[in-house]
Amino acid sequence: MKSSVSLDRSLHRRLVDGLYIEAMVMADEARSYFDAPETQDFGADDPLRRVAFACESLKVTTRLMHVIAWLLSQRAWQRGEIADTELADEKHRLGHAAPTDAAVSEGFPFSIRALVEGSQELYDRVARLQDRLDRMMRLPAPGEDNPAHALMNRLSSAF
């Protein structure tokens, strides 16, 4: 479980735990909202609106499930169940989730828009975190694969 870069595991754990709680709460809110009887008739008078609503509910669910799966992989990594190198495997990556077209959701009630926008914002934050962790994991540790450190080591051993 040794990383090529020193990563503050406690900070990583707090970030992942906070995001996990946020994602689970949002997933429960989305489930409750989309399962509510009053939302079942949304767009009943307009088939295109009904389809748009169904598509957005699937997008919200997909985003949240991708986020939760990625966070669970991070937790497994923290516990040593997944090696650093395994995190690059596609099954441990944040899955692709289609963004919402603002023009489609602008006619939705505020509560639906809030879920759509909240899920997109959470997904975007997790994607940025994944990118940052990827960059950190690829950085060479001091003295490893770093030309400046290699030169310094050669100079110090020569004199």
CSV table of N, CA and C in Angstrom, one decimal:
chain,number,residue,atom,x,y,z
A,1,MET,N,0.8,-1.2,0.0
A,1,MET,CA,0.0,0.0,0.0
A,1,MET,C,0.9,1.2,0.0
A,2,LYS,N,2.1,1.1,-0.3
A,2,LYS,CA,3.0,2.2,-0.3
A,2,LYS,C,2.8,3.1,-1.5
A,3,SER,N,2.6,4.3,-1.4
A,3,SER,CA,2.3,5.2,-2.5
A,3,SER,C,3.6,5.9,-2.9
A,4,SER,N,3.7,6.3,-4.2
A,4,SER,CA,4.8,7.0,-4.7
A,4,SER,C,4.9,8.4,-4.2
A,5,VAL,N,3.9,8.8,-3.6
A,5,VAL,CA,3.9,10.2,-3.0
A,5,VAL,C,3.3,10.1,-1.6
A,6,SER,N,3.8,10.9,-0.7
A,6,SER,CA,3.2,10.9,0.6
A,6,SER,C,1.8,11.5,0.6
A,7,LEU,N,0.8,10.8,0.8
A,7,LEU,CA,-0.6,11.3,0.8
A,7,LEU,C,-1.1,11.3,2.3
A,8,ASP,N,-1.6,12.4,2.7
A,8,ASP,CA,-2.1,12.4,4.1
A,8,ASP,C,-3.3,11.6,4.1
A,9,ARG,N,-3.2,10.4,4.7
A,9,ARG,CA,-4.3,9.4,4.7
A,9,ARG,C,-5.5,9.9,5.5
A,10,SER,N,-5.2,10.6,6.6
A,10,SER,CA,-6.3,11.1,7.4
A,10,SER,C,-7.1,12.2,6.7
A,11,LEU,N,-6.4,13.0,6.0
A,11,LEU,CA,-7.1,14.1,5.2
A,11,LEU,C,-8.0,13.4,4.1
A,12,HIS,N,-7.3,12.4,3.4
A,12,HIS,CA,-8.0,11.7,2.4
A,12,HIS,C,-9.3,11.0,3.0
A,13,ARG,N,-9.1,10.4,4.1
A,13,ARG,CA,-10.3,9.7,4.8
A,13,ARG,C,-11.4,10.7,5.1
A,14,ARG,N,-11.0,11.8,5.6
A,14,ARG,CA,-12.1,12.8,6.0
A,14,ARG,C,-12.8,13.3,4.7
A,15,LEU,N,-12.0,13.6,3.6
A,15,LEU,CA,-12.6,14.0,2.4
A,15,LEU,C,-13.6,13.0,1.9
A,16,VAL,N,-13.1,11.7,1.8
A,16,VAL,CA,-13.9,10.6,1.3
A,16,VAL,C,-15.2,10.4,2.1
A,17,ASP,N,-15.0,10.4,3.4
A,17,ASP,CA,-16.1,10.2,4.3
A,17,ASP,C,-17.2,11.3,4.2
A,18,GLY,N,-16.7,12.5,4.1
A,18,GLY,CA,-17.6,13.6,4.0
A,18,GLY,C,-18.4,13.6,2.7
A,19,LEU,N,-17.7,13.3,1.6
A,19,LEU,CA,-18.4,13.2,0.3
A,19,LEU,C,-19.3,12.0,0.3
A,20,TYR,N,-18.9,10.9,0.9
A,20,TYR,CA,-19.8,9.7,1.0
A,20,TYR,C,-21.1,10.0,1.7
A,21,ILE,N,-21.0,10.6,2.8
A,21,ILE,CA,-22.2,11.0,3.5
A,21,ILE,C,-23.1,11.9,2.7
A,22,GLU,N,-22.5,12.9,2.0
A,22,GLU,CA,-23.2,13.8,1.2
A,22,GLU,C,-23.9,13.1,0.0
A,23,ALA,N,-23.2,12.2,-0.6
A,23,ALA,CA,-23.7,11.4,-1.7
A,23,ALA,C,-24.9,10.5,-1.3
A,24,MET,N,-24.7,9.9,-0.1
A,24,MET,CA,-25.8,9.0,0.4
A,24,MET,C,-27.0,9.8,0.7
A,25,VAL,N,-26.9,10.9,1.3
A,25,VAL,CA,-28.0,11.7,1.7
A,25,VAL,C,-28.7,12.2,0.4
A,26,MET,N,-27.9,12.6,-0.6
A,26,MET,CA,-28.5,13.1,-1.8
A,26,MET,C,-29.2,11.9,-2.6
A,27,ALA,N,-28.6,10.7,-2.5
A,27,ALA,CA,-29.2,9.6,-3.2
A,27,ALA,C,-30.6,9.3,-2.5
A,28,ASP,N,-30.6,9.4,-1.2
A,28,ASP,CA,-31.9,9.1,-0.5
A,28,ASP,C,-32.9,10.2,-0.8
A,29,GLU,N,-32.5,11.4,-0.9
A,29,GLU,CA,-33.4,12.5,-1.2
A,29,GLU,C,-33.9,12.3,-2.7
A,30,ALA,N,-33.1,11.9,-3.6
A,30,ALA,CA,-33.5,11.7,-5.0
A,30,ALA,C,-34.4,10.5,-5.0
A,31,ARG,N,-34.1,9.4,-4.3
A,31,ARG,CA,-35.0,8.3,-4.3
A,31,ARG,C,-36.4,8.7,-3.8
A,32,SER,N,-36.4,9.4,-2.7
A,32,SER,CA,-37.7,9.8,-2.1
A,32,SER,C,-38.5,10.7,-3.0
A,33,TYR,N,-37.7,11.6,-3.7
A,33,TYR,CA,-38.4,12.5,-4.5
A,33,TYR,C,-39.0,11.9,-5.8
A,34,PHE,N,-38.1,11.1,-6.4
A,34,PHE,CA,-38.6,10.4,-7.7
A,34,PHE,C,-39.6,9.3,-7.5
A,35,ASP,N,-39.7,8.8,-6.3
A,35,ASP,CA,-40.6,7.7,-6.0
A,35,ASP,C,-42.0,8.3,-5.5
A,36,ALA,N,-42.0,9.6,-5.2
A,36,ALA,CA,-43.2,10.2,-4.6
A,36,ALA,C,-44.3,10.2,-5.6
A,37,PRO,N,-45.5,9.9,-5.1
A,37,PRO,CA,-46.7,9.9,-6.1
A,37,PRO,C,-46.9,11.1,-6.9
A,38,GLU,N,-46.6,12.3,-6.3
A,38,GLU,CA,-46.9,13.5,-7.0
A,38,GLU,C,-45.9,13.7,-8.2
A,39,THR,N,-44.7,13.1,-8.1
A,39,THR,CA,-43.8,13.2,-9.3
A,39,THR,C,-44.1,12.2,-10.4
A,40,GLN,N,-44.8,11.2,-10.1
A,40,GLN,CA,-45.2,10.2,-11.1
A,40,GLN,C,-46.0,10.7,-12.2
A,41,ASP,N,-46.8,11.8,-11.9
A,41,ASP,CA,-47.6,12.4,-12.9
A,41,ASP,C,-47.0,13.6,-13.6
A,42,PHE,N,-45.7,13.9,-13.2
A,42,PHE,CA,-45.0,15.1,-13.8
A,42,PHE,C,-45.0,14.9,-15.3
A,43,GLY,N,-45.4,15.9,-16.0
A,43,GLY,CA,-45.4,16.0,-17.4
A,43,GLY,C,-46.5,15.1,-18.1
A,44,ALA,N,-47.5,14.7,-17.3
A,44,ALA,CA,-48.5,13.8,-17.9
A,44,ALA,C,-49.2,14.5,-19.1
A,45,ASP,N,-49.3,15.8,-19.1
A,45,ASP,CA,-50.0,16.5,-20.2
A,45,ASP,C,-49.0,16.8,-21.4
A,46,ASP,N,-47.7,16.5,-21.2
A,46,ASP,CA,-46.8,16.7,-22.3
A,46,ASP,C,-45.8,15.6,-22.3
A,47,PRO,N,-45.9,14.7,-23.3
A,47,PRO,CA,-45.1,13.5,-23.3
A,47,PRO,C,-43.6,13.8,-23.4
A,48,LEU,N,-43.2,14.9,-24.1
A,48,LEU,CA,-41.8,15.2,-24.2
A,48,LEU,C,-41.2,15.7,-22.8
A,49,ARG,N,-42.1,16.4,-22.1
A,49,ARG,CA,-41.7,16.8,-20.8
A,49,ARG,C,-41.5,15.6,-19.8
A,50,ARG,N,-42.4,14.6,-20.0
A,50,ARG,CA,-42.4,13.4,-19.2
A,50,ARG,C,-41.1,12.6,-19.5
A,51,VAL,N,-40.7,12.5,-20.7
A,51,VAL,CA,-39.5,11.8,-21.1
A,51,VAL,C,-38.3,12.6,-20.6
A,52,ALA,N,-38.3,13.9,-20.7
A,52,ALA,CA,-37.2,14.7,-20.2
A,52,ALA,C,-37.0,14.5,-18.7
A,53,PHE,N,-38.1,14.5,-18.0
A,53,PHE,CA,-38.1,14.3,-16.6
A,53,PHE,C,-37.5,12.9,-16.3
A,54,ALA,N,-37.9,11.9,-17.0
A,54,ALA,CA,-37.4,10.5,-16.8
A,54,ALA,C,-35.9,10.4,-17.0
A,55,CYS,N,-35.5,11.1,-18.1
A,55,CYS,CA,-34.1,11.1,-18.5
A,55,CYS,C,-33.2,11.8,-17.4
A,56,GLU,N,-33.7,12.9,-16.9
A,56,GLU,CA,-33.0,13.6,-15.8
A,56,GLU,C,-33.0,12.8,-14.5
A,57,SER,N,-34.0,12.1,-14.2
A,57,SER,CA,-34.0,11.3,-13.0
A,57,SER,C,-33.0,10.2,-13.1
A,58,LEU,N,-32.8,9.6,-14.3
A,58,LEU,CA,-31.8,8.6,-14.6
A,58,LEU,C,-30.4,9.2,-14.5
A,59,LYS,N,-30.2,10.4,-15.0
A,59,LYS,CA,-28.9,11.1,-15.0
A,59,LYS,C,-28.5,11.3,-13.5
A,60,VAL,N,-29.5,11.8,-12.7
A,60,VAL,CA,-29.2,12.1,-11.3
A,60,VAL,C,-28.8,10.8,-10.6
A,61,THR,N,-29.5,9.7,-10.8
A,61,THR,CA,-29.2,8.4,-10.2
A,61,THR,C,-27.9,7.9,-10.7
A,62,THR,N,-27.6,8.0,-12.0
A,62,THR,CA,-26.3,7.5,-12.5
A,62,THR,C,-25.2,8.3,-11.9
A,63,ARG,N,-25.3,9.6,-11.9
A,63,ARG,CA,-24.2,10.4,-11.3
A,63,ARG,C,-23.9,10.0,-9.8
A,64,LEU,N,-25.0,9.9,-9.1
A,64,LEU,CA,-24.8,9.5,-7.7
A,64,LEU,C,-24.2,8.1,-7.5
A,65,MET,N,-24.7,7.2,-8.3
A,65,MET,CA,-24.1,5.8,-8.1
A,65,MET,C,-22.7,5.7,-8.6
A,66,HIS,N,-22.3,6.5,-9.6
A,66,HIS,CA,-20.9,6.6,-10.0
A,66,HIS,C,-20.0,7.2,-8.8
A,67,VAL,N,-20.5,8.2,-8.2
A,67,VAL,CA,-19.8,8.9,-7.1
A,67,VAL,C,-19.7,7.9,-6.0
A,68,ILE,N,-20.8,7.3,-5.6
A,68,ILE,CA,-20.7,6.3,-4.5
A,68,ILE,C,-19.8,5.2,-4.7
A,69,ALA,N,-19.8,4.6,-5.9
A,69,ALA,CA,-18.9,3.5,-6.3
A,69,ALA,C,-17.5,4.0,-6.2
A,70,TRP,N,-17.2,5.2,-6.7
A,70,TRP,CA,-15.8,5.7,-6.6
A,70,TRP,C,-15.3,5.9,-5.2
A,71,LEU,N,-16.2,6.4,-4.4
A,71,LEU,CA,-15.9,6.6,-3.0
A,71,LEU,C,-15.7,5.3,-2.2
A,72,LEU,N,-16.5,4.3,-2.5
A,72,LEU,CA,-16.3,3.0,-1.9
A,72,LEU,C,-14.9,2.4,-2.3
A,73,SER,N,-14.5,2.6,-3.6
A,73,SER,CA,-13.2,2.2,-4.0
A,73,SER,C,-12.1,2.9,-3.2
A,74,GLN,N,-12.3,4.2,-3.0
A,74,GLN,CA,-11.3,5.0,-2.2
A,74,GLN,C,-11.3,4.4,-0.8
A,75,ARG,N,-12.4,4.1,-0.2
A,75,ARG,CA,-12.4,3.5,1.1
A,75,ARG,C,-11.7,2.2,1.2
A,76,ALA,N,-11.9,1.4,0.1
A,76,ALA,CA,-11.2,0.1,0.1
A,76,ALA,C,-9.7,0.3,0.0
A,77,TRP,N,-9.3,1.3,-0.8
A,77,TRP,CA,-7.8,1.7,-0.9
A,77,TRP,C,-7.3,2.1,0.4
A,78,GLN,N,-8.0,2.9,1.2
A,78,GLN,CA,-7.6,3.3,2.5
A,78,GLN,C,-7.3,2.2,3.4
A,79,ARG,N,-8.2,1.1,3.3
A,79,ARG,CA,-8.1,-0.1,4.2
A,79,ARG,C,-7.0,-1.0,3.7
A,80,GLY,N,-6.4,-0.7,2.5
A,80,GLY,CA,-5.4,-1.6,2.0
A,80,GLY,C,-6.0,-2.8,1.1
A,81,GLU,N,-7.2,-2.7,0.8
A,81,GLU,CA,-7.9,-3.8,0.1
A,81,GLU,C,-7.6,-3.6,-1.4
A,82,ILE,N,-7.2,-2.4,-1.8
A,82,ILE,CA,-6.9,-2.1,-3.2
A,82,ILE,C,-5.5,-1.5,-3.2
A,83,ALA,N,-4.6,-2.0,-4.1
A,83,ALA,CA,-3.3,-1.4,-4.2
A,83,ALA,C,-3.3,-0.1,-5.0
A,84,ASP,N,-2.3,0.7,-4.8
A,84,ASP,CA,-2.2,2.0,-5.6
A,84,ASP,C,-2.4,1.7,-7.1
A,85,THR,N,-1.7,0.7,-7.6
A,85,THR,CA,-1.7,0.4,-9.0
A,85,THR,C,-3.1,0.0,-9.5
A,86,GLU,N,-3.9,-0.6,-8.6
A,86,GLU,CA,-5.2,-1.1,-9.0
A,86,GLU,C,-6.2,0.1,-9.1
A,87,LEU,N,-5.9,1.2,-8.5
A,87,LEU,CA,-6.8,2.4,-8.6
A,87,LEU,C,-6.9,2.9,-10.0
A,88,ALA,N,-5.9,2.6,-10.8
A,88,ALA,CA,-6.0,3.0,-12.2
A,88,ALA,C,-6.9,2.1,-13.1
A,89,ASP,N,-7.3,1.0,-12.6
A,89,ASP,CA,-8.1,0.1,-13.3
A,89,ASP,C,-9.5,0.8,-13.5
A,90,GLU,N,-10.1,0.6,-14.7
A,90,GLU,CA,-11.3,1.3,-15.0
A,90,GLU,C,-12.5,1.0,-14.0
A,91,LYS,N,-12.4,-0.2,-13.4
A,91,LYS,CA,-13.5,-0.5,-12.5
A,91,LYS,C,-13.5,0.3,-11.2
A,92,HIS,N,-12.3,0.9,-10.9
A,92,HIS,CA,-12.2,1.8,-9.7
A,92,HIS,C,-12.2,3.2,-10.1
A,93,ARG,N,-12.5,3.6,-11.3
A,93,ARG,CA,-12.5,5.0,-11.8
A,93,ARG,C,-13.9,5.5,-11.7
A,94,LEU,N,-14.0,6.8,-11.7
A,94,LEU,CA,-15.3,7.5,-11.7
A,94,LEU,C,-15.9,7.3,-13.1
A,95,GLY,N,-17.1,6.6,-13.1
A,95,GLY,CA,-17.7,6.4,-14.4
A,95,GLY,C,-18.2,7.6,-15.0
A,96,HIS,N,-18.4,7.5,-16.3
A,96,HIS,CA,-18.9,8.7,-17.1
A,96,HIS,C,-20.4,8.9,-16.8
A,97,ALA,N,-20.8,10.1,-16.6
A,97,ALA,CA,-22.2,10.5,-16.4
A,97,ALA,C,-22.5,11.7,-17.3
A,98,ALA,N,-23.5,11.6,-18.1
A,98,ALA,CA,-23.9,12.6,-19.0
A,98,ALA,C,-24.3,13.9,-18.3
A,99,PRO,N,-23.9,15.0,-18.7
A,99,PRO,CA,-24.3,16.3,-18.1
A,99,PRO,C,-25.7,16.6,-18.4
A,100,THR,N,-26.3,17.5,-17.7
A,100,THR,CA,-27.7,18.0,-17.9
A,100,THR,C,-27.6,19.2,-18.8
A,101,ASP,N,-28.5,19.2,-19.7
A,101,ASP,CA,-28.7,20.4,-20.6
A,101,ASP,C,-29.6,21.4,-19.8
A,102,ALA,N,-29.1,22.5,-19.4
A,102,ALA,CA,-29.8,23.5,-18.6
A,102,ALA,C,-31.1,23.9,-19.3
A,103,ALA,N,-31.2,23.9,-20.6
A,103,ALA,CA,-32.4,24.3,-21.3
A,103,ALA,C,-33.5,23.3,-21.1
A,104,VAL,N,-33.1,22.0,-20.9
A,104,VAL,CA,-34.1,21.0,-20.7
A,104,VAL,C,-34.7,21.1,-19.3
A,105,SER,N,-33.8,21.3,-18.3
A,105,SER,CA,-34.3,21.3,-16.9
A,105,SER,C,-34.9,22.7,-16.4
A,106,GLU,N,-34.8,23.7,-17.2
A,106,GLU,CA,-35.2,25.0,-16.8
A,106,GLU,C,-36.7,25.1,-16.5
A,107,GLY,N,-37.5,24.2,-17.2
A,107,GLY,CA,-38.9,24.2,-17.0
A,107,GLY,C,-39.4,23.3,-15.8
A,108,PHE,N,-38.4,22.6,-15.2
A,108,PHE,CA,-38.8,21.7,-14.1
A,108,PHE,C,-39.0,22.5,-12.8
A,109,PRO,N,-39.7,22.0,-11.9
A,109,PRO,CA,-39.9,22.6,-10.6
A,109,PRO,C,-38.5,22.8,-9.9
A,110,PHE,N,-38.5,23.7,-9.0
A,110,PHE,CA,-37.2,24.0,-8.3
A,110,PHE,C,-36.6,22.8,-7.6
A,111,SER,N,-37.5,21.9,-7.0
A,111,SER,CA,-36.9,20.8,-6.3
A,111,SER,C,-36.2,19.8,-7.2
A,112,ILE,N,-36.7,19.6,-8.4
A,112,ILE,CA,-36.1,18.7,-9.4
A,112,ILE,C,-34.8,19.4,-9.8
A,113,ARG,N,-34.8,20.7,-10.2
A,113,ARG,CA,-33.6,21.4,-10.6
A,113,ARG,C,-32.5,21.3,-9.5
A,114,ALA,N,-32.9,21.5,-8.3
A,114,ALA,CA,-32.0,21.4,-7.1
A,114,ALA,C,-31.3,20.1,-7.1
A,115,LEU,N,-32.0,19.0,-7.3
A,115,LEU,CA,-31.4,17.6,-7.3
A,115,LEU,C,-30.5,17.5,-8.5
A,116,VAL,N,-30.9,17.9,-9.6
A,116,VAL,CA,-30.1,17.8,-10.9
A,116,VAL,C,-28.8,18.6,-10.7
A,117,GLU,N,-28.9,19.8,-10.3
A,117,GLU,CA,-27.7,20.7,-10.1
A,117,GLU,C,-26.9,20.2,-9.0
A,118,GLY,N,-27.5,19.7,-7.9
A,118,GLY,CA,-26.7,19.2,-6.8
A,118,GLY,C,-25.9,18.0,-7.1
A,119,SER,N,-26.5,17.1,-7.9
A,119,SER,CA,-25.8,15.8,-8.3
A,119,SER,C,-24.7,16.2,-9.3
A,120,GLN,N,-24.9,17.1,-10.2
A,120,GLN,CA,-23.9,17.5,-11.1
A,120,GLN,C,-22.7,18.1,-10.4
A,121,GLU,N,-23.0,19.0,-9.4
A,121,GLU,CA,-22.0,19.7,-8.7
A,121,GLU,C,-21.1,18.7,-7.9
A,122,LEU,N,-21.8,17.7,-7.3
A,122,LEU,CA,-21.1,16.7,-6.5
A,122,LEU,C,-20.2,15.8,-7.4
A,123,TYR,N,-20.8,15.4,-8.5
A,123,TYR,CA,-20.0,14.6,-9.5
A,123,TYR,C,-18.8,15.4,-10.0
A,124,ASP,N,-19.0,16.7,-10.3
A,124,ASP,CA,-17.8,17.5,-10.7
A,124,ASP,C,-16.8,17.6,-9.7
A,125,ARG,N,-17.2,17.8,-8.4
A,125,ARG,CA,-16.2,17.9,-7.3
A,125,ARG,C,-15.4,16.6,-7.2
A,126,VAL,N,-16.1,15.4,-7.3
A,126,VAL,CA,-15.4,14.1,-7.2
A,126,VAL,C,-14.5,13.9,-8.3
A,127,ALA,N,-14.9,14.3,-9.5
A,127,ALA,CA,-14.1,14.2,-10.7
A,127,ALA,C,-12.8,15.0,-10.5
A,128,ARG,N,-12.9,16.2,-10.0
A,128,ARG,CA,-11.7,17.0,-9.7
A,128,ARG,C,-10.8,16.4,-8.7
A,129,LEU,N,-11.4,15.8,-7.7
A,129,LEU,CA,-10.7,15.1,-6.6
A,129,LEU,C,-9.9,13.9,-7.2
A,130,GLN,N,-10.6,13.2,-8.1
A,130,GLN,CA,-9.9,12.0,-8.7
A,130,GLN,C,-8.8,12.5,-9.6
A,131,ASP,N,-8.9,13.6,-10.3
A,131,ASP,CA,-7.8,14.1,-11.1
A,131,ASP,C,-6.7,14.5,-10.3
A,132,ARG,N,-7.0,15.2,-9.2
A,132,ARG,CA,-5.9,15.6,-8.3
A,132,ARG,C,-5.2,14.5,-7.7
A,133,LEU,N,-5.9,13.5,-7.2
A,133,LEU,CA,-5.3,12.3,-6.6
A,133,LEU,C,-4.4,11.5,-7.7
A,134,ASP,N,-4.9,11.5,-8.9
A,134,ASP,CA,-4.2,10.9,-10.0
A,134,ASP,C,-2.8,11.6,-10.2
A,135,ARG,N,-2.8,12.9,-10.2
A,135,ARG,CA,-1.6,13.6,-10.3
A,135,ARG,C,-0.7,13.4,-9.1
A,136,MET,N,-1.2,13.4,-7.9
A,136,MET,CA,-0.4,13.2,-6.7
A,136,MET,C,0.2,11.8,-6.8
A,137,MET,N,-0.5,10.8,-7.2
A,137,MET,CA,0.0,9.4,-7.2
A,137,MET,C,1.1,9.2,-8.2
A,138,ARG,N,1.1,10.0,-9.2
A,138,ARG,CA,2.1,9.9,-10.3
A,138,ARG,C,3.4,10.7,-10.0
A,139,LEU,N,3.3,11.6,-9.0
A,139,LEU,CA,4.5,12.3,-8.7
A,139,LEU,C,5.6,11.4,-8.1
A,140,PRO,N,6.8,11.6,-8.5
A,140,PRO,CA,7.9,10.7,-8.0
A,140,PRO,C,8.2,11.2,-6.5
A,141,ALA,N,8.5,10.2,-5.7
A,141,ALA,CA,8.9,10.5,-4.4
A,141,ALA,C,10.3,11.1,-4.4
A,142,PRO,N,10.7,11.8,-3.4
A,142,PRO,CA,12.0,12.4,-3.4
A,142,PRO,C,13.1,11.4,-3.6
A,143,GLY,N,13.9,11.6,-4.6
A,143,GLY,CA,15.0,10.7,-5.0
A,143,GLY,C,14.6,9.7,-6.0
A,144,GLU,N,13.3,9.5,-6.3
A,144,GLU,CA,12.9,8.5,-7.3
A,144,GLU,C,12.5,9.1,-8.6
A,145,ASP,N,13.1,8.7,-9.7
A,145,ASP,CA,12.8,9.1,-11.0
A,145,ASP,C,12.7,10.6,-11.2
A,146,ASN,N,13.4,11.3,-10.4
A,146,ASN,CA,13.5,12.8,-10.4
A,146,ASN,C,14.9,13.2,-10.9
A,147,PRO,N,15.0,13.8,-12.1
A,147,PRO,CA,16.3,14.1,-12.6
A,147,PRO,C,17.1,15.0,-11.7
A,148,ALA,N,16.5,16.0,-11.0
A,148,ALA,CA,17.2,16.8,-10.1
A,148,ALA,C,17.8,16.1,-8.9
A,149,HIS,N,16.9,15.2,-8.3
A,149,HIS,CA,17.4,14.4,-7.2
A,149,HIS,C,18.5,13.4,-7.6
A,150,ALA,N,18.3,12.8,-8.8
A,150,ALA,CA,19.3,11.9,-9.3
A,150,ALA,C,20.7,12.6,-9.5
A,151,LEU,N,20.6,13.8,-10.0
A,151,LEU,CA,21.9,14.5,-10.2
A,151,LEU,C,22.5,14.9,-8.8
A,152,MET,N,21.7,15.3,-7.9
A,152,MET,CA,22.2,15.6,-6.6
A,152,MET,C,22.8,14.4,-5.9
A,153,ASN,N,22.1,13.2,-6.0
A,153,ASN,CA,22.6,12.0,-5.5
A,153,ASN,C,24.0,11.6,-6.1
A,154,ARG,N,24.1,11.8,-7.4
A,154,ARG,CA,25.3,11.5,-8.1
A,154,ARG,C,26.4,12.4,-7.7
A,155,LEU,N,26.1,13.7,-7.5
A,155,LEU,CA,27.1,14.7,-7.1
A,155,LEU,C,27.6,14.4,-5.7
A,156,SER,N,26.7,14.1,-4.8
A,156,SER,CA,27.0,13.8,-3.4
A,156,SER,C,27.8,12.5,-3.3
A,157,SER,N,27.6,11.5,-4.1
A,157,SER,CA,28.3,10.3,-4.0
A,157,SER,C,29.7,10.5,-4.7
A,158,ALA,N,29.8,11.4,-5.6
A,158,ALA,CA,31.1,11.6,-6.3
A,158,ALA,C,32.1,12.4,-5.4
A,159,PHE,N,31.6,13.2,-4.4
A,159,PHE,CA,32.5,14.0,-3.6
A,159,PHE,C,32.5,13.5,-2.2
